[in-house]
Amino acid sequence: MPARSLVRKPRVRVFPADRVRGSPLAVVTLIGYGDYANPDCAKTYRTVQKIQKRLGSRLCYVFRCFPEPSRFGESEEAAEAAECASAQGKFWEMHDHLFEHSCTTSEIALARCARDVGLDLPGFHRSMRAHTYLEKVRANRRAGARHGVAGAPTFFINAKRHESAFGLSTLLPAVQAAAAGS
């Protein structure tokens, strides 16, 4: 009998604190790790939107911030802004706005984004200046690294890492295959 490997990769699953679009009971769960300052993540944002439209209720999409400040200077600030929005019940509005408007991650641009999505601006500014959510952002990044994420964008389909390109022509068939196999 062959020896079993004792090394196991951590299973990537949905947690109560995750940002989720769709039902956690959907046949396919797509978990995406992204950085609001990364242009490749902006491209995959549009890809994921198309996949969501095609699969509808069969897809549960989870987004996890994975800022890469060594590559994209103020990416942690953008992730903090998304967490501030989440605290005000508007995570997805800020998430979409950051990607759709190619917002720069400067303090002024993030404040404009916060205004545009209807956040309480004094509360937003207090949280940003105090870095209220910075540790949470960094903890999310560390958790991603424990799951083998080395950079953004990275996707997992039903807990299995998607190893191919992230365009619609490769990501959609992989998601559809997972839906068909469920």
mmCIF file with all atom_site columns, C-alpha atoms in Angstrom:
data_model
loop_
_atom_site.group_PDB
_atom_site.id
_atom_site.type_symbol
_atom_site.label_atom_id
_atom_site.label_alt_id
_atom_site.label_comp_id
_atom_site.label_asym_id
_atom_site.label_entity_id
_atom_site.label_seq_id
_atom_site.pdbx_PDB_ins_code
_atom_site.Cartn_x
_atom_site.Cartn_y
_atom_site.Cartn_z
_atom_site.occupancy
_atom_site.B_iso_or_equiv
_atom_site.pdbx_formal_charge
_atom_site.auth_seq_id
_atom_site.auth_comp_id
_atom_site.auth_asym_id
_atom_site.auth_atom_id
_atom_site.pdbx_PDB_model_num
ATOM 1   C CA . MET A 1 1   ? 0.000   0.000  0.000   1.00 0.00 ? 1   MET A CA 1
ATOM 2   C CA . PRO A 1 2   ? 1.491   3.393  -0.982  1.00 0.00 ? 2   PRO A CA 1
ATOM 3   C CA . ALA A 1 3   ? 2.267   5.856  1.786   1.00 0.00 ? 3   ALA A CA 1
ATOM 4   C CA . ARG A 1 4   ? -0.177  8.723  2.144   1.00 0.00 ? 4   ARG A CA 1
ATOM 5   C CA . SER A 1 5   ? 1.069   12.251 2.023   1.00 0.00 ? 5   SER A CA 1
ATOM 6   C CA . LEU A 1 6   ? 0.845   13.875 5.425   1.00 0.00 ? 6   LEU A CA 1
ATOM 7   C CA . VAL A 1 7   ? 0.992   17.337 3.903   1.00 0.00 ? 7   VAL A CA 1
ATOM 8   C CA . ARG A 1 8   ? -2.482  18.711 3.262   1.00 0.00 ? 8   ARG A CA 1
ATOM 9   C CA . LYS A 1 9   ? -3.409  21.948 1.606   1.00 0.00 ? 9   LYS A CA 1
ATOM 10  C CA . PRO A 1 10  ? -5.830  23.987 3.686   1.00 0.00 ? 10  PRO A CA 1
ATOM 11  C CA . ARG A 1 11  ? -9.371  23.790 2.343   1.00 0.00 ? 11  ARG A CA 1
ATOM 12  C CA . VAL A 1 12  ? -10.665 27.099 1.055   1.00 0.00 ? 12  VAL A CA 1
ATOM 13  C CA . ARG A 1 13  ? -14.244 27.531 2.217   1.00 0.00 ? 13  ARG A CA 1
ATOM 14  C CA . VAL A 1 14  ? -16.786 30.262 2.849   1.00 0.00 ? 14  VAL A CA 1
ATOM 15  C CA . PHE A 1 15  ? -16.792 31.842 6.299   1.00 0.00 ? 15  PHE A CA 1
ATOM 16  C CA . PRO A 1 16  ? -19.525 33.914 7.993   1.00 0.00 ? 16  PRO A CA 1
ATOM 17  C CA . ALA A 1 17  ? -17.365 37.058 7.759   1.00 0.00 ? 17  ALA A CA 1
ATOM 18  C CA . ASP A 1 18  ? -16.895 36.670 3.978   1.00 0.00 ? 18  ASP A CA 1
ATOM 19  C CA . ARG A 1 19  ? -18.369 39.089 1.465   1.00 0.00 ? 19  ARG A CA 1
ATOM 20  C CA . VAL A 1 20  ? -20.818 36.942 -0.501  1.00 0.00 ? 20  VAL A CA 1
ATOM 21  C CA . ARG A 1 21  ? -22.991 37.543 -3.549  1.00 0.00 ? 21  ARG A CA 1
ATOM 22  C CA . GLY A 1 22  ? -25.463 34.773 -4.151  1.00 0.00 ? 22  GLY A CA 1
ATOM 23  C CA . SER A 1 23  ? -26.538 31.891 -1.991  1.00 0.00 ? 23  SER A CA 1
ATOM 24  C CA . PRO A 1 24  ? -23.917 29.937 -0.048  1.00 0.00 ? 24  PRO A CA 1
ATOM 25  C CA . LEU A 1 25  ? -26.005 26.898 -1.076  1.00 0.00 ? 25  LEU A CA 1
ATOM 26  C CA . ALA A 1 26  ? -25.386 27.508 -4.799  1.00 0.00 ? 26  ALA A CA 1
ATOM 27  C CA . VAL A 1 27  ? -23.921 24.604 -6.792  1.00 0.00 ? 27  VAL A CA 1
ATOM 28  C CA . VAL A 1 28  ? -20.716 26.556 -7.506  1.00 0.00 ? 28  VAL A CA 1
ATOM 29  C CA . THR A 1 29  ? -18.720 28.744 -5.163  1.00 0.00 ? 29  THR A CA 1
ATOM 30  C CA . LEU A 1 30  ? -16.185 31.056 -6.785  1.00 0.00 ? 30  LEU A CA 1
ATOM 31  C CA . ILE A 1 31  ? -13.788 32.653 -4.322  1.00 0.00 ? 31  ILE A CA 1
ATOM 32  C CA . GLY A 1 32  ? -11.729 35.508 -5.689  1.00 0.00 ? 32  GLY A CA 1
ATOM 33  C CA . TYR A 1 33  ? -8.747  37.175 -4.048  1.00 0.00 ? 33  TYR A CA 1
ATOM 34  C CA . GLY A 1 34  ? -8.182  40.654 -5.385  1.00 0.00 ? 34  GLY A CA 1
ATOM 35  C CA . ASP A 1 35  ? -6.450  43.987 -4.988  1.00 0.00 ? 35  ASP A CA 1
ATOM 36  C CA . TYR A 1 36  ? -8.372  47.166 -5.826  1.00 0.00 ? 36  TYR A CA 1
ATOM 37  C CA . ALA A 1 37  ? -5.188  48.843 -7.076  1.00 0.00 ? 37  ALA A CA 1
ATOM 38  C CA . ASN A 1 38  ? -4.243  46.012 -9.443  1.00 0.00 ? 38  ASN A CA 1
ATOM 39  C CA . PRO A 1 39  ? -5.357  46.559 -13.084 1.00 0.00 ? 39  PRO A CA 1
ATOM 40  C CA . ASP A 1 40  ? -5.542  42.774 -13.647 1.00 0.00 ? 40  ASP A CA 1
ATOM 41  C CA . CYS A 1 41  ? -8.086  42.540 -10.835 1.00 0.00 ? 41  CYS A CA 1
ATOM 42  C CA . ALA A 1 42  ? -10.174 45.266 -12.494 1.00 0.00 ? 42  ALA A CA 1
ATOM 43  C CA . LYS A 1 43  ? -10.249 43.126 -15.640 1.00 0.00 ? 43  LYS A CA 1
ATOM 44  C CA . THR A 1 44  ? -11.248 40.014 -13.718 1.00 0.00 ? 44  THR A CA 1
ATOM 45  C CA . TYR A 1 45  ? -13.966 42.027 -11.955 1.00 0.00 ? 45  TYR A CA 1
ATOM 46  C CA . ARG A 1 46  ? -15.681 42.445 -15.334 1.00 0.00 ? 46  ARG A CA 1
ATOM 47  C CA . THR A 1 47  ? -15.160 38.737 -16.097 1.00 0.00 ? 47  THR A CA 1
ATOM 48  C CA . VAL A 1 48  ? -16.767 37.735 -12.801 1.00 0.00 ? 48  VAL A CA 1
ATOM 49  C CA . GLN A 1 49  ? -19.749 40.006 -13.513 1.00 0.00 ? 49  GLN A CA 1
ATOM 50  C CA . LYS A 1 50  ? -20.344 38.207 -16.808 1.00 0.00 ? 50  LYS A CA 1
ATOM 51  C CA . ILE A 1 51  ? -20.063 34.823 -15.104 1.00 0.00 ? 51  ILE A CA 1
ATOM 52  C CA . GLN A 1 52  ? -22.521 35.923 -12.422 1.00 0.00 ? 52  GLN A CA 1
ATOM 53  C CA . LYS A 1 53  ? -25.032 36.944 -15.101 1.00 0.00 ? 53  LYS A CA 1
ATOM 54  C CA . ARG A 1 54  ? -24.671 33.627 -16.934 1.00 0.00 ? 54  ARG A CA 1
ATOM 55  C CA . LEU A 1 55  ? -24.894 31.350 -13.891 1.00 0.00 ? 55  LEU A CA 1
ATOM 56  C CA . GLY A 1 56  ? -27.359 33.398 -11.854 1.00 0.00 ? 56  GLY A CA 1
ATOM 57  C CA . SER A 1 57  ? -28.539 31.576 -8.732  1.00 0.00 ? 57  SER A CA 1
ATOM 58  C CA . ARG A 1 58  ? -26.225 28.624 -9.422  1.00 0.00 ? 58  ARG A CA 1
ATOM 59  C CA . LEU A 1 59  ? -23.203 30.770 -8.395  1.00 0.00 ? 59  LEU A CA 1
ATOM 60  C CA . CYS A 1 60  ? -22.048 31.995 -5.015  1.00 0.00 ? 60  CYS A CA 1
ATOM 61  C CA . TYR A 1 61  ? -19.287 34.593 -5.409  1.00 0.00 ? 61  TYR A CA 1
ATOM 62  C CA . VAL A 1 62  ? -16.981 35.474 -2.534  1.00 0.00 ? 62  VAL A CA 1
ATOM 63  C CA . PHE A 1 63  ? -14.514 38.363 -2.718  1.00 0.00 ? 63  PHE A CA 1
ATOM 64  C CA . ARG A 1 64  ? -11.541 38.593 -0.389  1.00 0.00 ? 64  ARG A CA 1
ATOM 65  C CA . CYS A 1 65  ? -9.179  41.548 -0.365  1.00 0.00 ? 65  CYS A CA 1
ATOM 66  C CA . PHE A 1 66  ? -5.585  40.588 -1.000  1.00 0.00 ? 66  PHE A CA 1
ATOM 67  C CA . PRO A 1 67  ? -3.699  43.893 -1.124  1.00 0.00 ? 67  PRO A CA 1
ATOM 68  C CA . GLU A 1 68  ? -0.171  43.891 -2.477  1.00 0.00 ? 68  GLU A CA 1
ATOM 69  C CA . PRO A 1 69  ? 1.340   47.161 -1.239  1.00 0.00 ? 69  PRO A CA 1
ATOM 70  C CA . SER A 1 70  ? 4.815   46.180 -2.437  1.00 0.00 ? 70  SER A CA 1
ATOM 71  C CA . ARG A 1 71  ? 3.431   46.137 -6.017  1.00 0.00 ? 71  ARG A CA 1
ATOM 72  C CA . PHE A 1 72  ? 0.652   48.715 -5.766  1.00 0.00 ? 72  PHE A CA 1
ATOM 73  C CA . GLY A 1 73  ? 1.555   51.442 -3.285  1.00 0.00 ? 73  GLY A CA 1
ATOM 74  C CA . GLU A 1 74  ? -1.754  52.309 -1.632  1.00 0.00 ? 74  GLU A CA 1
ATOM 75  C CA . SER A 1 75  ? -3.619  49.046 -2.100  1.00 0.00 ? 75  SER A CA 1
ATOM 76  C CA . GLU A 1 76  ? -4.062  48.577 1.654   1.00 0.00 ? 76  GLU A CA 1
ATOM 77  C CA . GLU A 1 77  ? -5.808  51.947 1.826   1.00 0.00 ? 77  GLU A CA 1
ATOM 78  C CA . ALA A 1 78  ? -8.320  50.866 -0.814  1.00 0.00 ? 78  ALA A CA 1
ATOM 79  C CA . ALA A 1 79  ? -8.963  47.628 1.080   1.00 0.00 ? 79  ALA A CA 1
ATOM 80  C CA . GLU A 1 80  ? -9.423  49.673 4.267   1.00 0.00 ? 80  GLU A CA 1
ATOM 81  C CA . ALA A 1 81  ? -11.936 51.880 2.442   1.00 0.00 ? 81  ALA A CA 1
ATOM 82  C CA . ALA A 1 82  ? -13.890 48.779 1.423   1.00 0.00 ? 82  ALA A CA 1
ATOM 83  C CA . GLU A 1 83  ? -13.878 47.617 5.062   1.00 0.00 ? 83  GLU A CA 1
ATOM 84  C CA . CYS A 1 84  ? -15.094 51.061 6.182   1.00 0.00 ? 84  CYS A CA 1
ATOM 85  C CA . ALA A 1 85  ? -17.915 50.765 3.663   1.00 0.00 ? 85  ALA A CA 1
ATOM 86  C CA . SER A 1 86  ? -18.685 47.278 4.947   1.00 0.00 ? 86  SER A CA 1
ATOM 87  C CA . ALA A 1 87  ? -19.026 48.629 8.481   1.00 0.00 ? 87  ALA A CA 1
ATOM 88  C CA . GLN A 1 88  ? -21.674 50.991 7.084   1.00 0.00 ? 88  GLN A CA 1
ATOM 89  C CA . GLY A 1 89  ? -23.447 48.180 5.218   1.00 0.00 ? 89  GLY A CA 1
ATOM 90  C CA . LYS A 1 90  ? -22.150 49.170 1.778   1.00 0.00 ? 90  LYS A CA 1
ATOM 91  C CA . PHE A 1 91  ? -19.285 46.825 1.008   1.00 0.00 ? 91  PHE A CA 1
ATOM 92  C CA . TRP A 1 92  ? -20.525 45.780 -2.443  1.00 0.00 ? 92  TRP A CA 1
ATOM 93  C CA . GLU A 1 93  ? -21.332 49.349 -3.432  1.00 0.00 ? 93  GLU A CA 1
ATOM 94  C CA . MET A 1 94  ? -17.763 50.420 -2.608  1.00 0.00 ? 94  MET A CA 1
ATOM 95  C CA . HIS A 1 95  ? -16.293 47.267 -4.140  1.00 0.00 ? 95  HIS A CA 1
ATOM 96  C CA . ASP A 1 96  ? -18.102 47.884 -7.421  1.00 0.00 ? 96  ASP A CA 1
ATOM 97  C CA . HIS A 1 97  ? -17.310 51.586 -7.424  1.00 0.00 ? 97  HIS A CA 1
ATOM 98  C CA . LEU A 1 98  ? -13.597 51.038 -6.871  1.00 0.00 ? 98  LEU A CA 1
ATOM 99  C CA . PHE A 1 99  ? -13.391 48.661 -9.828  1.00 0.00 ? 99  PHE A CA 1
ATOM 100 C CA . GLU A 1 100 ? -15.897 50.327 -12.178 1.00 0.00 ? 100 GLU A CA 1
ATOM 101 C CA . HIS A 1 101 ? -14.450 53.798 -11.885 1.00 0.00 ? 101 HIS A CA 1
ATOM 102 C CA . SER A 1 102 ? -10.799 52.781 -11.779 1.00 0.00 ? 102 SER A CA 1
ATOM 103 C CA . CYS A 1 103 ? -10.499 54.839 -8.626  1.00 0.00 ? 103 CYS A CA 1
ATOM 104 C CA . THR A 1 104 ? -7.005  55.723 -7.670  1.00 0.00 ? 104 THR A CA 1
ATOM 105 C CA . THR A 1 105 ? -6.206  54.825 -4.123  1.00 0.00 ? 105 THR A CA 1
ATOM 106 C CA . SER A 1 106 ? -5.192  58.292 -2.963  1.00 0.00 ? 106 SER A CA 1
ATOM 107 C CA . GLU A 1 107 ? -6.905  59.652 0.132   1.00 0.00 ? 107 GLU A CA 1
ATOM 108 C CA . ILE A 1 108 ? -8.825  62.230 -1.921  1.00 0.00 ? 108 ILE A CA 1
ATOM 109 C CA . ALA A 1 109 ? -9.996  59.680 -4.502  1.00 0.00 ? 109 ALA A CA 1
ATOM 110 C CA . LEU A 1 110 ? -11.119 57.237 -1.816  1.00 0.00 ? 110 LEU A CA 1
ATOM 111 C CA . ALA A 1 111 ? -13.055 60.024 -0.080  1.00 0.00 ? 111 ALA A CA 1
ATOM 112 C CA . ARG A 1 112 ? -14.790 60.783 -3.400  1.00 0.00 ? 112 ARG A CA 1
ATOM 113 C CA . CYS A 1 113 ? -15.664 57.100 -3.743  1.00 0.00 ? 113 CYS A CA 1
ATOM 114 C CA . ALA A 1 114 ? -17.065 57.101 -0.202  1.00 0.00 ? 114 ALA A CA 1
ATOM 115 C CA . ARG A 1 115 ? -19.193 60.140 -1.020  1.00 0.00 ? 115 ARG A CA 1
ATOM 116 C CA . ASP A 1 116 ? -20.377 58.595 -4.296  1.00 0.00 ? 116 ASP A CA 1
ATOM 117 C CA . VAL A 1 117 ? -21.611 55.423 -2.595  1.00 0.00 ? 117 VAL A CA 1
ATOM 118 C CA . GLY A 1 118 ? -23.334 57.381 0.168   1.00 0.00 ? 118 GLY A CA 1
ATOM 119 C CA . LEU A 1 119 ? -21.150 56.649 3.163   1.00 0.00 ? 119 LEU A CA 1
ATOM 120 C CA . ASP A 1 120 ? -21.203 58.688 6.346   1.00 0.00 ? 120 ASP A CA 1
ATOM 121 C CA . LEU A 1 121 ? -18.149 60.786 5.473   1.00 0.00 ? 121 LEU A CA 1
ATOM 122 C CA . PRO A 1 122 ? -17.114 61.891 8.982   1.00 0.00 ? 122 PRO A CA 1
ATOM 123 C CA . GLY A 1 123 ? -17.199 58.254 10.106  1.00 0.00 ? 123 GLY A CA 1
ATOM 124 C CA . PHE A 1 124 ? -15.324 57.166 6.988   1.00 0.00 ? 124 PHE A CA 1
ATOM 125 C CA . HIS A 1 125 ? -12.594 59.775 7.550   1.00 0.00 ? 125 HIS A CA 1
ATOM 126 C CA . ARG A 1 126 ? -12.243 58.862 11.242  1.00 0.00 ? 126 ARG A CA 1
ATOM 127 C CA . SER A 1 127 ? -11.863 55.168 10.404  1.00 0.00 ? 127 SER A CA 1
ATOM 128 C CA . MET A 1 128 ? -9.383  55.820 7.613   1.00 0.00 ? 128 MET A CA 1
ATOM 129 C CA . ARG A 1 129 ? -7.205  58.193 9.691   1.00 0.00 ? 129 ARG A CA 1
ATOM 130 C CA . ALA A 1 130 ? -7.204  55.795 12.652  1.00 0.00 ? 130 ALA A CA 1
ATOM 131 C CA . HIS A 1 131 ? -6.561  52.782 10.362  1.00 0.00 ? 131 HIS A CA 1
ATOM 132 C CA . THR A 1 132 ? -9.420  51.063 12.160  1.00 0.00 ? 132 THR A CA 1
ATOM 133 C CA . TYR A 1 133 ? -9.522  48.198 9.668   1.00 0.00 ? 133 TYR A CA 1
ATOM 134 C CA . LEU A 1 134 ? -5.850  47.891 8.733   1.00 0.00 ? 134 LEU A CA 1
ATOM 135 C CA . GLU A 1 135 ? -5.254  44.842 10.935  1.00 0.00 ? 135 GLU A CA 1
ATOM 136 C CA . LYS A 1 136 ? -8.339  43.158 9.504   1.00 0.00 ? 136 LYS A CA 1
ATOM 137 C CA . VAL A 1 137 ? -7.045  43.830 5.970   1.00 0.00 ? 137 VAL A CA 1
ATOM 138 C CA . ARG A 1 138 ? -3.650  42.390 6.872   1.00 0.00 ? 138 ARG A CA 1
ATOM 139 C CA . ALA A 1 139 ? -5.229  39.372 8.586   1.00 0.00 ? 139 ALA A CA 1
ATOM 140 C CA . ASN A 1 140 ? -7.245  38.678 5.419   1.00 0.00 ? 140 ASN A CA 1
ATOM 141 C CA . ARG A 1 141 ? -4.034  38.799 3.393   1.00 0.00 ? 141 ARG A CA 1
ATOM 142 C CA . ARG A 1 142 ? -2.300  36.404 5.791   1.00 0.00 ? 142 ARG A CA 1
ATOM 143 C CA . ALA A 1 143 ? -5.261  34.011 5.583   1.00 0.00 ? 143 ALA A CA 1
ATOM 144 C CA . GLY A 1 144 ? -5.022  34.090 1.789   1.00 0.00 ? 144 GLY A CA 1
ATOM 145 C CA . ALA A 1 145 ? -1.314  33.333 1.962   1.00 0.00 ? 145 ALA A CA 1
ATOM 146 C CA . ARG A 1 146 ? -2.082  30.311 4.174   1.00 0.00 ? 146 ARG A CA 1
ATOM 147 C CA . HIS A 1 147 ? -4.344  29.060 1.377   1.00 0.00 ? 147 HIS A CA 1
ATOM 148 C CA . GLY A 1 148 ? -1.506  29.358 -1.123  1.00 0.00 ? 148 GLY A CA 1
ATOM 149 C CA . VAL A 1 149 ? -2.405  32.746 -2.572  1.00 0.00 ? 149 VAL A CA 1
ATOM 150 C CA . ALA A 1 150 ? 0.784   34.462 -3.694  1.00 0.00 ? 150 ALA A CA 1
ATOM 151 C CA . GLY A 1 151 ? -0.754  37.301 -5.670  1.00 0.00 ? 151 GLY A CA 1
ATOM 152 C CA . ALA A 1 152 ? -3.945  38.748 -6.998  1.00 0.00 ? 152 ALA A CA 1
ATOM 153 C CA . PRO A 1 153 ? -6.033  37.840 -8.815  1.00 0.00 ? 153 PRO A CA 1
ATOM 154 C CA . THR A 1 154 ? -6.390  34.257 -7.600  1.00 0.00 ? 154 THR A CA 1
ATOM 155 C CA . PHE A 1 155 ? -9.538  32.154 -7.851  1.00 0.00 ? 155 PHE A CA 1
ATOM 156 C CA . PHE A 1 156 ? -10.845 28.978 -6.255  1.00 0.00 ? 156 PHE A CA 1
ATOM 157 C CA . ILE A 1 157 ? -13.789 27.099 -7.764  1.00 0.00 ? 157 ILE A CA 1
ATOM 158 C CA . ASN A 1 158 ? -15.541 24.870 -5.231  1.00 0.00 ? 158 ASN A CA 1
ATOM 159 C CA . ALA A 1 159 ? -12.417 25.010 -3.046  1.00 0.00 ? 159 ALA A CA 1
ATOM 160 C CA . LYS A 1 160 ? -10.092 23.991 -5.908  1.00 0.00 ? 160 LYS A CA 1
ATOM 161 C CA . ARG A 1 161 ? -7.552  26.509 -7.144  1.00 0.00 ? 161 ARG A CA 1
ATOM 162 C CA . HIS A 1 162 ? -8.121  27.666 -10.724 1.00 0.00 ? 162 HIS A CA 1
ATOM 163 C CA . GLU A 1 163 ? -4.708  27.328 -12.346 1.00 0.00 ? 163 GLU A CA 1
ATOM 164 C CA . SER A 1 164 ? -5.486  28.720 -15.801 1.00 0.00 ? 164 SER A CA 1
ATOM 165 C CA . ALA A 1 165 ? -5.836  32.275 -17.106 1.00 0.00 ? 165 ALA A CA 1
ATOM 166 C CA . PHE A 1 166 ? -8.570  34.528 -15.728 1.00 0.00 ? 166 PHE A CA 1
ATOM 167 C CA . GLY A 1 167 ? -10.295 35.659 -18.903 1.00 0.00 ? 167 GLY A CA 1
ATOM 168 C CA . LEU A 1 168 ? -13.880 34.791 -19.699 1.00 0.00 ? 168 LEU A CA 1
ATOM 169 C CA . SER A 1 169 ? -12.757 32.156 -22.211 1.00 0.00 ? 169 SER A CA 1
ATOM 170 C CA . THR A 1 170 ? -11.000 30.133 -19.483 1.00 0.00 ? 170 THR A CA 1
ATOM 171 C CA . LEU A 1 171 ? -12.694 31.013 -16.193 1.00 0.00 ? 171 LEU A CA 1
ATOM 172 C CA . LEU A 1 172 ? -16.277 30.604 -17.437 1.00 0.00 ? 172 LEU A CA 1
ATOM 173 C CA . PRO A 1 173 ? -15.791 27.045 -18.775 1.00 0.00 ? 173 PRO A CA 1
ATOM 174 C CA . ALA A 1 174 ? -14.122 26.046 -15.510 1.00 0.00 ? 174 ALA A CA 1
ATOM 175 C CA . VAL A 1 175 ? -17.039 27.410 -13.499 1.00 0.00 ? 175 VAL A CA 1
ATOM 176 C CA . GLN A 1 176 ? -19.571 25.811 -15.857 1.00 0.00 ? 176 GLN A CA 1
ATOM 177 C CA . ALA A 1 177 ? -17.766 22.448 -15.584 1.00 0.00 ? 177 ALA A CA 1
ATOM 178 C CA . ALA A 1 178 ? -17.974 22.694 -11.789 1.00 0.00 ? 178 ALA A CA 1
ATOM 179 C CA . ALA A 1 179 ? -21.687 23.470 -12.059 1.00 0.00 ? 179 ALA A CA 1
ATOM 180 C CA . ALA A 1 180 ? -22.251 20.507 -14.368 1.00 0.00 ? 180 ALA A CA 1
ATOM 181 C CA . GLY A 1 181 ? -20.293 18.167 -12.105 1.00 0.00 ? 181 GLY A CA 1
ATOM 182 C CA . SER A 1 182 ? -22.217 19.058 -8.973  1.00 0.00 ? 182 SER A CA 1
#
